[in-house]
Short mmCIF file of C-alpha atoms and ligand atoms in Angstrom, two decimals:
data_model
loop_
_atom_site.label_atom_id
_atom_site.label_comp_id
_atom_site.label_asym_id
_atom_site.label_seq_id
_atom_site.Cartn_x
_atom_site.Cartn_y
_atom_site.Cartn_z
CA MET A 1 30.67 43.57 -12.20
CA THR A 2 27.42 42.15 -11.12
CA ARG A 3 25.83 43.52 -14.29
CA ALA A 4 28.43 41.94 -16.47
CA THR A 5 27.61 38.44 -15.09
CA LEU A 6 24.03 38.98 -15.27
CA GLU A 7 23.83 40.22 -18.94
CA PRO A 8 24.76 37.02 -20.78
CA ASN A 9 22.25 35.06 -18.73
CA ARG A 10 19.47 37.32 -19.62
CA ALA A 11 20.51 37.26 -23.26
CA ALA A 12 20.49 33.39 -23.36
CA PRO A 13 17.95 32.14 -26.00
CA PRO A 14 14.89 30.36 -24.55
CA LYS A 15 15.40 26.66 -24.20
CA THR A 16 13.33 25.57 -27.09
CA SER A 17 16.06 24.19 -29.23
CA GLY A 18 19.53 22.63 -28.33
CA PRO A 19 20.31 19.22 -27.24
CA GLU A 20 17.59 18.86 -24.70
CA ALA A 21 14.83 19.33 -27.31
CA VAL A 22 16.52 16.83 -29.64
CA GLY A 23 16.65 14.21 -26.80
CA VAL A 24 12.79 14.36 -26.53
CA ARG A 25 12.04 13.89 -30.07
CA PRO A 26 10.30 10.64 -30.76
CA SER A 27 12.51 8.16 -32.81
CA VAL A 28 11.82 6.04 -35.68
CA LEU A 29 13.90 3.37 -37.23
CA VAL A 30 13.20 2.91 -41.05
CA VAL A 31 14.19 -0.48 -42.42
CA ASP A 32 13.94 -0.99 -46.22
CA ASP A 33 16.34 -2.51 -48.84
CA GLU A 34 15.24 0.05 -51.29
CA PRO A 35 17.43 3.24 -50.97
CA SER A 36 14.91 5.56 -52.50
CA ILE A 37 12.29 4.59 -49.92
CA ARG A 38 14.72 4.95 -47.11
CA ASP A 39 15.55 8.45 -48.36
CA MET A 40 12.02 9.48 -48.91
CA LEU A 41 10.91 8.26 -45.51
CA ARG A 42 13.91 10.03 -43.76
CA ILE A 43 13.07 13.28 -45.38
CA VAL A 44 9.37 13.17 -44.73
CA LEU A 45 9.66 12.00 -41.15
CA ARG A 46 12.48 14.32 -40.13
CA ARG A 47 10.26 17.15 -41.48
CA ASP A 48 7.51 15.89 -39.17
CA GLY A 49 9.89 16.29 -36.22
CA TYR A 50 11.10 12.66 -35.66
CA ASP A 51 14.58 11.55 -34.98
CA VAL A 52 14.98 9.10 -37.94
CA ARG A 53 17.52 6.25 -38.08
CA THR A 54 17.79 4.05 -41.13
CA ALA A 55 18.86 0.43 -41.92
CA GLU A 56 19.10 -1.37 -45.16
CA ASP A 57 18.47 -4.81 -43.82
CA GLY A 58 17.46 -6.71 -40.65
CA ARG A 59 20.97 -7.16 -39.31
CA GLN A 60 21.79 -3.54 -39.52
CA ALA A 61 18.40 -2.73 -37.89
CA LEU A 62 19.03 -5.08 -35.02
CA GLU A 63 22.54 -3.49 -34.52
CA SER A 64 20.83 -0.17 -34.39
CA LEU A 65 18.27 -1.37 -31.83
CA GLN A 66 21.00 -2.72 -29.68
CA GLN A 67 22.50 0.65 -29.59
CA GLY A 68 19.31 2.13 -28.21
CA PRO A 69 15.62 1.79 -28.35
CA VAL A 70 13.24 3.46 -30.70
CA ASP A 71 9.68 4.66 -30.37
CA LEU A 72 8.65 3.05 -33.61
CA LEU A 73 10.05 0.52 -35.94
CA LEU A 74 8.90 1.05 -39.46
CA SER A 75 9.91 -1.93 -41.59
CA ASP A 76 9.46 -3.39 -44.93
CA ILE A 77 8.42 -7.07 -44.89
CA ARG A 78 10.06 -8.43 -48.03
CA MET A 79 13.81 -7.99 -47.70
CA PRO A 80 16.64 -10.31 -48.64
CA ASP A 81 18.35 -12.31 -45.91
CA MET A 82 16.06 -11.45 -43.02
CA THR A 83 12.38 -10.73 -43.56
CA GLY A 84 10.56 -7.93 -41.78
CA VAL A 85 8.64 -10.72 -39.75
CA GLU A 86 11.88 -12.22 -38.68
CA LEU A 87 13.21 -8.75 -37.77
CA LEU A 88 10.10 -8.13 -35.66
CA ARG A 89 10.54 -11.37 -33.82
CA ALA A 90 14.15 -10.60 -33.01
CA ALA A 91 13.31 -6.93 -32.07
CA LYS A 92 10.60 -8.31 -29.63
CA ASP A 93 13.18 -10.47 -28.00
CA LEU A 94 15.32 -7.43 -27.56
CA ASN A 95 12.47 -5.35 -26.27
CA PRO A 96 8.95 -6.76 -25.86
CA ASP A 97 7.42 -3.27 -25.87
CA VAL A 98 8.71 -2.38 -29.31
CA VAL A 99 6.07 -0.85 -31.59
CA ALA A 100 6.24 -1.84 -35.12
CA LEU A 101 4.54 -0.71 -38.37
CA MET A 102 5.04 -2.89 -41.36
CA MET A 103 5.25 -2.00 -45.09
CA THR A 104 4.62 -4.53 -47.76
CA ALA A 105 5.16 -4.19 -51.52
CA TYR A 106 2.37 -6.59 -52.52
CA ALA A 107 -0.86 -7.11 -51.06
CA SER A 108 0.66 -10.12 -49.44
CA THR A 109 -1.78 -9.96 -46.46
CA GLU A 110 -0.59 -13.32 -45.13
CA THR A 111 2.71 -12.06 -44.11
CA ALA A 112 1.22 -8.87 -42.94
CA VAL A 113 -1.25 -10.91 -40.72
CA GLU A 114 1.71 -12.97 -39.50
CA ALA A 115 3.40 -9.70 -38.43
CA MET A 116 0.34 -8.54 -36.78
CA ARG A 117 0.19 -11.71 -34.81
CA LEU A 118 3.66 -11.19 -33.71
CA GLY A 119 2.63 -7.77 -32.38
CA ALA A 120 3.08 -5.30 -35.19
CA VAL A 121 0.39 -2.73 -34.51
CA ASP A 122 -0.47 -1.95 -38.18
CA TYR A 123 0.70 -2.32 -41.68
CA LEU A 124 0.83 -0.30 -44.98
CA THR A 125 0.60 -1.56 -48.47
CA LYS A 126 3.06 -0.20 -51.03
CA PRO A 127 2.73 2.08 -53.00
CA PHE A 128 1.44 3.99 -49.97
CA ASN A 129 -0.07 7.41 -49.76
CA ILE A 130 2.48 9.43 -47.90
CA ASP A 131 -0.11 11.31 -45.81
CA GLU A 132 -1.55 8.02 -44.63
CA LEU A 133 1.88 6.88 -43.59
CA ARG A 134 2.46 10.15 -41.77
CA LEU A 135 -0.85 9.76 -39.89
CA LYS A 136 -0.16 6.16 -38.93
CA VAL A 137 3.27 6.96 -37.67
CA ARG A 138 1.84 9.83 -35.63
CA GLN A 139 -0.99 7.86 -34.20
CA GLN A 140 1.37 4.93 -33.06
CA ILE A 141 3.82 7.32 -31.43
CA GLU A 142 0.99 9.09 -29.70
CA THR A 143 -0.52 5.78 -28.53
CA ARG A 144 2.74 4.67 -27.12
CA ARG A 145 3.31 8.02 -25.39
CA LEU A 146 -0.09 7.74 -23.73
CA LYS A 147 0.58 4.25 -22.74
CA GLN A 148 3.95 5.20 -21.11
CA GLU A 149 2.19 8.10 -19.33
CA ASN A 150 -0.40 5.76 -17.99
CA VAL A 151 2.21 3.37 -16.57
CA LEU A 152 3.85 6.28 -14.86
CA LEU A 153 0.63 7.70 -13.63
CA LYS A 154 -0.50 4.28 -12.27
CA LYS A 155 2.84 3.75 -10.54
CA ALA A 156 2.49 7.10 -8.94
CA LEU A 157 -1.04 6.45 -7.86
CA GLU A 158 -0.29 3.08 -6.53
CA SER A 159 2.42 4.38 -4.36
CA ARG A 160 -0.22 6.77 -2.94
CA HIS A 161 -2.43 3.77 -2.02
CA VAL A 162 0.05 2.41 0.38
CA PHE A 163 2.04 4.51 2.86
CA ALA A 164 4.15 2.65 5.33
CA ASN A 165 1.88 -0.45 4.86
CA ILE A 166 -1.18 1.65 5.51
CA ILE A 167 -3.40 1.03 2.62
CA GLY A 168 -6.17 3.48 1.36
CA ARG A 169 -7.00 5.63 -1.75
CA SER A 170 -10.10 7.46 -0.37
CA SER A 171 -9.54 11.18 0.04
CA PRO A 172 -9.50 11.00 3.79
CA MET A 173 -6.68 8.44 3.56
CA LEU A 174 -4.66 10.32 1.05
CA ALA A 175 -5.01 13.43 3.36
CA LEU A 176 -3.79 11.10 6.26
CA PHE A 177 -0.72 10.11 4.23
CA GLU A 178 0.20 13.76 3.75
CA MET A 179 -0.43 14.50 7.34
CA ILE A 180 1.75 11.66 8.61
CA GLU A 181 4.58 12.87 6.22
CA ALA A 182 4.34 16.41 7.48
CA VAL A 183 3.93 15.49 11.09
CA ALA A 184 6.92 13.08 10.89
CA GLN A 185 9.21 16.09 10.12
CA THR A 186 8.36 17.63 13.57
CA THR A 187 8.86 16.57 17.11
CA SER A 188 5.50 17.76 18.31
CA THR A 189 3.30 15.54 20.35
CA VAL A 190 0.63 13.95 18.38
CA LEU A 191 -2.73 12.68 19.57
CA ILE A 192 -4.14 9.98 17.31
CA THR A 193 -7.92 9.41 17.63
CA GLY A 194 -10.29 7.06 15.93
CA GLU A 195 -12.54 4.19 16.52
CA SER A 196 -11.22 0.80 17.45
CA GLY A 197 -9.52 -1.00 14.61
CA THR A 198 -9.03 2.14 12.33
CA GLY A 199 -5.26 1.87 12.29
CA LYS A 200 -4.14 4.13 15.08
CA ASP A 201 -1.32 1.72 15.92
CA MET A 202 -0.07 1.77 12.33
CA VAL A 203 -0.16 5.52 12.14
CA ALA A 204 1.91 5.92 15.30
CA ARG A 205 4.59 3.60 13.83
CA ALA A 206 4.50 5.37 10.41
CA ILE A 207 5.11 8.69 12.09
CA HIS A 208 8.10 7.33 14.01
CA TYR A 209 9.57 5.49 11.12
CA ASN A 210 9.30 8.46 8.82
CA SER A 211 10.83 10.79 11.33
CA LEU A 212 14.38 11.76 11.97
CA ARG A 213 14.08 9.45 14.99
CA ARG A 214 13.53 6.39 12.90
CA ASP A 215 16.80 4.82 13.88
CA ARG A 216 16.06 5.32 17.53
CA PRO A 217 13.63 3.21 19.58
CA PHE A 218 9.92 3.07 19.18
CA VAL A 219 8.43 2.07 22.49
CA ALA A 220 4.84 1.37 22.92
CA LEU A 221 2.69 1.13 26.13
CA ASN A 222 -0.86 0.37 26.36
CA CYS A 223 -2.00 2.27 29.36
CA GLY A 224 -5.24 0.35 29.58
CA ALA A 225 -3.45 -2.99 29.78
CA VAL A 226 -1.11 -2.23 32.63
CA PRO A 227 -2.50 -2.30 36.19
CA GLU A 228 -2.53 1.23 37.63
CA THR A 229 -0.14 0.28 40.32
CA LEU A 230 2.46 -0.77 37.84
CA LEU A 231 2.08 1.94 35.20
CA GLU A 232 4.30 4.44 37.07
CA SER A 233 7.19 2.05 37.40
CA GLU A 234 6.69 0.91 33.81
CA LEU A 235 7.00 4.38 32.50
CA PHE A 236 9.54 5.97 34.87
CA GLY A 237 11.40 2.91 36.07
CA HIS A 238 12.30 2.38 39.73
CA ILE A 239 15.29 2.13 41.95
CA LYS A 240 16.05 -0.89 44.20
CA GLY A 241 13.81 -0.92 47.25
CA ALA A 242 11.33 1.58 45.91
CA PHE A 243 8.47 -0.83 46.69
CA THR A 244 8.16 -4.35 47.85
CA GLY A 245 9.56 -6.59 45.23
CA ALA A 246 11.70 -3.86 43.57
CA ASP A 247 14.88 -5.87 44.30
CA SER A 248 16.91 -4.17 41.57
CA ASN A 249 16.93 -0.86 39.64
CA LYS A 250 14.79 -0.91 36.59
CA LYS A 251 14.81 1.44 33.54
CA GLY A 252 11.39 2.78 32.62
CA LEU A 253 9.99 2.93 29.16
CA ILE A 254 10.77 6.61 28.94
CA GLU A 255 14.33 5.96 29.40
CA ALA A 256 14.17 3.07 26.98
CA ALA A 257 12.73 5.43 24.40
CA GLU A 258 15.44 8.08 24.89
CA HIS A 259 15.92 10.04 21.53
CA GLY A 260 13.17 8.01 20.07
CA SER A 261 9.39 7.99 20.31
CA ILE A 262 7.09 6.59 23.05
CA PHE A 263 3.61 5.63 22.01
CA LEU A 264 1.11 5.82 24.87
CA ASP A 265 -1.91 3.78 23.60
CA GLU A 266 -5.36 4.13 25.27
CA ILE A 267 -4.20 7.33 26.97
CA GLY A 268 -7.80 7.94 28.19
CA GLU A 269 -7.40 5.04 30.58
CA MET A 270 -4.68 6.83 32.49
CA ASN A 271 -5.50 7.64 36.10
CA ALA A 272 -5.47 11.10 37.60
CA THR A 273 -2.02 10.60 39.42
CA MET A 274 -0.33 9.44 36.41
CA GLN A 275 -1.90 12.14 34.23
CA VAL A 276 -0.20 14.63 36.48
CA LYS A 277 3.16 12.88 36.28
CA LEU A 278 3.01 12.62 32.49
CA LEU A 279 2.14 16.25 32.21
CA ARG A 280 5.34 17.18 34.09
CA VAL A 281 7.34 15.03 31.63
CA LEU A 282 5.82 16.81 28.73
CA GLN A 283 6.26 20.26 30.24
CA ASP A 284 9.73 20.05 31.72
CA LYS A 285 11.18 17.05 29.80
CA ARG A 286 12.44 15.68 33.13
CA PHE A 287 11.18 12.89 35.41
CA ARG A 288 12.06 11.06 38.47
CA ARG A 289 12.41 7.23 38.83
CA LEU A 290 10.15 5.73 41.32
CA GLY A 291 11.88 5.81 44.67
CA GLY A 292 14.59 7.95 43.27
CA THR A 293 15.69 11.43 44.07
CA ASP A 294 17.55 12.62 40.94
CA GLU A 295 15.73 14.23 38.12
CA VAL A 296 16.50 12.54 34.78
CA GLN A 297 16.27 14.33 31.43
CA ALA A 298 14.01 12.90 28.83
CA ASP A 299 14.36 13.46 25.07
CA ILE A 300 11.36 11.68 23.87
CA ARG A 301 8.71 12.36 21.37
CA VAL A 302 5.21 11.39 22.65
CA LEU A 303 2.66 9.91 20.35
CA ALA A 304 -0.68 9.07 22.03
CA ALA A 305 -3.81 7.39 20.90
CA THR A 306 -7.38 6.85 22.12
CA ASN A 307 -10.68 5.61 20.82
CA GLN A 308 -12.38 7.58 23.54
CA ASP A 309 -13.93 11.09 23.15
CA LEU A 310 -11.26 12.89 25.19
CA PRO A 311 -12.91 16.32 25.16
CA ALA A 312 -16.02 14.65 26.60
CA ARG A 313 -13.86 13.04 29.36
CA VAL A 314 -12.33 16.47 29.98
CA ALA A 315 -15.88 17.89 30.32
CA GLU A 316 -16.70 15.13 32.72
CA GLY A 317 -13.52 15.91 34.80
CA ARG A 318 -12.09 12.53 34.10
CA PHE A 319 -9.25 13.78 31.96
CA ARG A 320 -7.00 16.79 32.75
CA GLU A 321 -7.65 19.56 30.32
CA ASP A 322 -4.02 20.81 30.59
CA LEU A 323 -2.69 17.30 29.68
CA PHE A 324 -5.26 17.12 26.79
CA TYR A 325 -3.88 20.37 25.29
CA ARG A 326 -0.34 19.22 25.75
CA LEU A 327 -1.03 15.99 23.99
CA ASN A 328 -3.25 17.43 21.24
CA VAL A 329 -0.65 19.69 19.72
CA ILE A 330 -1.20 17.89 16.45
CA ALA A 331 -4.42 16.04 16.08
CA VAL A 332 -4.63 13.07 13.69
CA GLN A 333 -8.15 11.71 13.27
CA LEU A 334 -8.73 8.34 11.64
CA PRO A 335 -12.06 8.12 9.84
CA PRO A 336 -14.10 4.97 10.46
CA LEU A 337 -14.22 2.53 7.50
CA ARG A 338 -17.75 3.07 6.81
CA GLU A 339 -16.90 6.72 5.93
CA ARG A 340 -14.39 5.65 3.30
CA ARG A 341 -16.01 2.85 1.41
CA GLU A 342 -13.68 3.17 -1.62
CA ASP A 343 -11.07 1.51 0.65
CA VAL A 344 -13.07 -1.57 1.46
CA MET A 345 -12.26 -3.63 -1.61
CA LEU A 346 -8.64 -2.47 -1.78
CA LEU A 347 -8.11 -3.57 1.70
CA ALA A 348 -10.17 -6.82 1.30
CA GLU A 349 -7.87 -7.76 -1.67
CA HIS A 350 -4.78 -6.90 0.34
CA PHE A 351 -5.85 -9.20 3.23
CA LEU A 352 -7.01 -11.93 0.91
CA ALA A 353 -3.58 -11.99 -0.65
CA HIS A 354 -1.83 -11.91 2.65
CA TYR A 355 -3.81 -14.70 4.26
CA ALA A 356 -3.74 -16.86 1.11
CA ALA A 357 0.02 -16.61 1.11
CA GLU A 358 0.11 -17.40 4.77
CA MET A 359 -2.14 -20.41 4.43
CA GLY A 360 -0.43 -21.58 1.26
CA LYS A 361 -3.66 -21.25 -0.98
CA PRO A 362 -4.16 -19.42 -4.26
CA VAL A 363 -5.56 -15.94 -3.86
CA PRO A 364 -9.30 -16.22 -4.13
CA ALA A 365 -11.29 -13.83 -6.28
CA VAL A 366 -14.38 -12.18 -4.73
CA SER A 367 -17.84 -12.77 -6.23
CA GLU A 368 -19.86 -9.71 -7.24
CA GLU A 369 -22.44 -10.55 -4.67
CA ALA A 370 -19.88 -10.87 -1.80
CA ALA A 371 -18.12 -7.66 -2.99
CA ALA A 372 -21.47 -5.83 -2.69
CA LEU A 373 -21.95 -7.13 0.83
CA LEU A 374 -18.56 -6.02 1.88
CA SER A 375 -18.95 -2.57 0.41
CA ARG A 376 -22.36 -2.13 2.03
CA TYR A 377 -21.62 -3.38 5.63
CA HIS A 378 -21.22 -0.77 8.28
CA TRP A 379 -17.98 -2.28 9.71
CA PRO A 380 -18.37 -1.49 13.46
CA GLY A 381 -14.96 -3.05 14.09
CA ASN A 382 -13.41 -1.15 11.15
CA VAL A 383 -10.28 -2.45 9.36
CA ARG A 384 -9.51 -5.02 12.09
CA GLU A 385 -12.99 -6.52 11.49
CA LEU A 386 -12.48 -6.56 7.66
CA GLU A 387 -9.18 -8.24 8.25
CA ASN A 388 -10.75 -11.00 10.34
CA VAL A 389 -13.53 -11.51 7.91
CA MET A 390 -10.97 -11.91 5.12
CA GLU A 391 -8.84 -14.30 7.17
CA ARG A 392 -11.97 -16.46 7.94
CA ALA A 393 -12.89 -16.28 4.26
CA VAL A 394 -9.59 -17.62 2.98
CA ALA A 395 -9.73 -20.43 5.61
CA LEU A 396 -13.26 -21.52 4.91
CA GLU A 397 -13.65 -21.02 1.16
CA ARG A 398 -13.05 -24.14 -0.79
CA THR A 399 -13.73 -22.63 -4.21
CA ALA A 400 -11.51 -20.12 -6.05
CA THR A 401 -13.96 -17.29 -5.26
CA VAL A 402 -15.08 -15.90 -1.98
CA ARG A 403 -18.90 -16.17 -2.22
CA ALA A 404 -21.55 -14.30 -0.25
CA GLU A 405 -22.39 -17.58 1.61
CA THR A 406 -18.95 -17.86 3.02
CA LEU A 407 -19.13 -14.33 4.71
CA PRO A 408 -20.46 -14.11 8.26
CA PRO A 409 -24.14 -13.67 8.77
CA ALA A 410 -23.71 -10.14 10.08
CA LEU A 411 -22.57 -9.02 6.64
CA ARG A 412 -25.35 -10.81 4.84
CA GLY A 413 -27.67 -8.12 5.75
CA GLY A 414 -30.46 -7.43 8.24
CA ALA A 415 -32.84 -10.17 6.93
CA ALA A 416 -30.23 -12.91 7.36
CA THR A 417 -29.23 -11.70 10.78
CA ALA A 418 -32.77 -11.42 12.03
CA ALA A 419 -33.64 -14.82 10.64
CA GLY A 420 -30.53 -16.30 12.25
CA ALA A 421 -31.39 -14.78 15.58
CA ALA A 422 -35.05 -15.79 15.33
CA GLY A 423 -34.28 -19.33 14.09
CA GLY A 424 -32.22 -20.48 17.26
CA GLY A 425 -29.12 -18.33 16.70
CA GLY A 426 -30.36 -16.58 19.67
CA ALA A 427 -27.95 -18.43 22.02
CA LEU A 428 -25.39 -15.79 21.00
CA PRO A 429 -24.55 -13.40 23.76
CA ASP A 430 -25.82 -9.90 23.43
CA LEU A 431 -23.67 -6.83 23.16
CA GLY A 432 -22.91 -5.10 26.34
CA GLU A 433 -20.31 -3.87 28.79
CA GLY A 434 -16.97 -5.76 28.31
CA PHE A 435 -18.13 -7.40 25.13
CA ASP A 436 -15.10 -8.60 23.16
CA LEU A 437 -15.98 -10.05 19.67
CA GLU A 438 -12.41 -11.11 18.99
CA ALA A 439 -12.19 -13.06 22.30
CA LYS A 440 -15.57 -14.66 21.62
CA GLY A 441 -14.46 -15.64 18.17
CA ASP A 442 -11.26 -17.17 19.54
CA GLU A 443 -13.23 -18.98 22.01
CA PHE A 444 -15.44 -20.33 19.40
CA TYR A 445 -12.69 -21.46 17.06
CA ARG A 446 -10.80 -23.04 19.95
CA HIS A 447 -13.82 -24.94 21.09
CA TYR A 448 -14.76 -26.37 17.73
CA LEU A 449 -11.21 -27.11 16.63
CA GLY A 450 -10.61 -28.97 19.95
CA LEU A 451 -13.82 -30.75 19.69
CA ALA A 452 -13.23 -31.92 16.10
CA LEU A 453 -9.76 -32.98 16.99
CA GLU A 454 -11.07 -35.07 19.99
CA ARG A 455 -13.78 -36.73 17.89
CA ALA A 456 -11.36 -37.38 15.14
CA GLY A 457 -9.14 -39.16 17.72
CA GLY A 458 -6.34 -36.67 17.07
CA VAL A 459 -6.36 -37.28 13.25
CA GLN A 460 -6.02 -33.68 11.78
CA VAL A 461 -7.21 -34.49 8.24
CA LYS A 462 -10.31 -36.04 9.72
CA ALA A 463 -10.91 -33.06 12.09
CA ALA A 464 -10.50 -30.63 9.21
CA GLU A 465 -13.08 -32.60 7.32
CA MET A 466 -15.51 -32.47 10.21
CA LEU A 467 -15.03 -28.76 10.34
CA GLY A 468 -15.62 -28.29 6.69
CA MET A 469 -12.20 -26.77 6.23
CA THR A 470 -9.14 -27.79 4.24
CA PHE A 471 -6.36 -29.52 6.03
CA ARG A 472 -4.21 -26.39 5.29
CA SER A 473 -6.55 -24.03 7.02
CA PHE A 474 -6.96 -26.48 9.93
CA ARG A 475 -3.16 -26.63 10.40
CA TYR A 476 -3.05 -22.83 10.22
CA TYR A 477 -5.70 -22.50 13.01
CA ALA A 478 -4.30 -25.30 15.07
CA LYS A 479 -0.97 -23.47 15.07
CA LYS A 480 -2.57 -20.08 15.86
CA TYR A 481 -4.44 -21.55 18.76
CA LYS A 482 -1.60 -23.85 19.90
CA LEU A 483 -3.75 -26.99 19.71
CA ARG A 484 -2.05 -30.37 19.94
N1 ATP B 1 -5.22 1.26 6.47
C1 ATP B 1 -4.92 -0.05 6.76
N2 ATP B 1 -4.14 -0.78 5.92
C2 ATP B 1 -3.76 -2.00 6.25
N3 ATP B 1 -4.05 -2.62 7.37
C3 ATP B 1 -4.79 -1.87 8.30
C4 ATP B 1 -5.11 -0.56 8.08
N4 ATP B 1 -5.81 -0.04 9.20
C5 ATP B 1 -5.73 -1.00 10.06
N5 ATP B 1 -5.16 -2.09 9.60
C6 ATP B 1 -4.97 -3.40 10.26
O1 ATP B 1 -6.07 -3.53 11.13
C7 ATP B 1 -5.77 -3.98 12.30
C8 ATP B 1 -6.04 -2.92 13.39
O2 ATP B 1 -5.28 -1.92 13.22
P1 ATP B 1 -4.65 -1.07 14.45
O3 ATP B 1 -4.19 -2.08 15.58
O4 ATP B 1 -3.67 -0.10 13.96
O5 ATP B 1 -6.01 -0.24 14.98
P2 ATP B 1 -6.20 0.61 16.28
O6 ATP B 1 -6.88 1.81 15.70
O7 ATP B 1 -4.85 0.75 16.96
O8 ATP B 1 -7.29 -0.31 17.06
P3 ATP B 1 -7.47 -0.26 18.64
O9 ATP B 1 -8.19 1.12 18.99
O10 ATP B 1 -8.47 -1.40 18.84
O11 ATP B 1 -6.21 -0.38 19.31
C9 ATP B 1 -4.13 -4.30 12.30
O12 ATP B 1 -4.10 -5.66 12.02
C10 ATP B 1 -3.71 -3.41 11.09
O13 ATP B 1 -2.68 -4.05 10.48
MG1 MG B 2 -4.28 0.20 18.90
#
């Protein structure tokens, strides 16, 4: 029985002919009022493997085009009623991508030129050499096919440049996109590492929103930002009376993230006690609320991130080795921006477009010199720094191009920085423990915006002028820093 059902299948002819093969044949619409030419072209082109349709005038040709597009329109120019040029114009209205090859009985180059102007790709003078015609048809069809392939390829490539809003086309980033996709399918704990500003936050979200848990909560907790004494109650919740001030029951973030994902950022900052408690949750999938006696089940996926060297902290005895291994089931490492320079301009353009839209300005171009500086810089603050530099450039640039002069001194190379520091720029604070560039930058902006506003007697246009920025940018920053 089995044999009987197998046999016919095996005997089936290979799929080289049949309807599928016909469907992929390139199509040509031949338009000529001369029946002998129509017949001749039909025979020759069919033999060359094209799907040939014919029409004896422009009206019939348009009807045929309305039924379905063709890969090539091969039309006579001189025809009664509607000329080939008029037909081409109408065909372009129908489909702007139509490819047309015109034929003209006389060397009436004027109309041929007119047809070319309208977008015909080439023309043939009658009486034509049949081999020349076959060649031109083949060339046009081939060009069109390559163009279509390019469009598809470009689309496919572009979609690989952006994954869940994460932008990058360098090979480490393409590998990262694949990693995120794969990791999202699992429920394993993931440890995301990378320097500050490399996109760890974005990756954590991308993993959650591509996972089966995407419709469940994503809860983030910055372990470094919560005082140690509060971290436990934040994570596990507490019951009324657990400690002074606990005047009601409170759900912790682990409960809030039930069936979803919890993102523990700056995990390296967690103290020893909390490390033990977290380890228990990861091992037993159970925890106890602060002051509570009942054990609670936890169905959460843990995503953790750090910009510290955790193995080093393990070696120093400052991070539990067992917890490290529990977290590091899947390791996702984000490369610093200076190790993927191909991404710099892609990201720069993305941020320019973003901030230009936000500030209601046209998207500026980037001068060659500025682009060179951007690509060369070592980006210690990674993508976040690049984003800030682009935001600043959109705000400060008053021409249609971001020029090297508009970029911060740090980017303008060693010479400029050294000169700046020597020439009185030395009042700037040095790097050191607790240095926070963003906070310093904010402070700087706030100071000068406030100062200008004060000196301008509250007149914003005047203040903007004093700061050398447009009113639009001023308004943007005034809003950002909540200045009145
Ligand atoms: N590949 C990227 N594409 C687009 N934007 C990015 C990319 N990487 C980072 N960013 C942007 O840069 C900024 C910093 O990213 P993110 O907060 O994810 O970094 P982080 O690694 O978590 O930094 P930190 O260690 O300081 O917390 C964000 O505004 C983010 O949107
Ligand atoms: Mg972060």
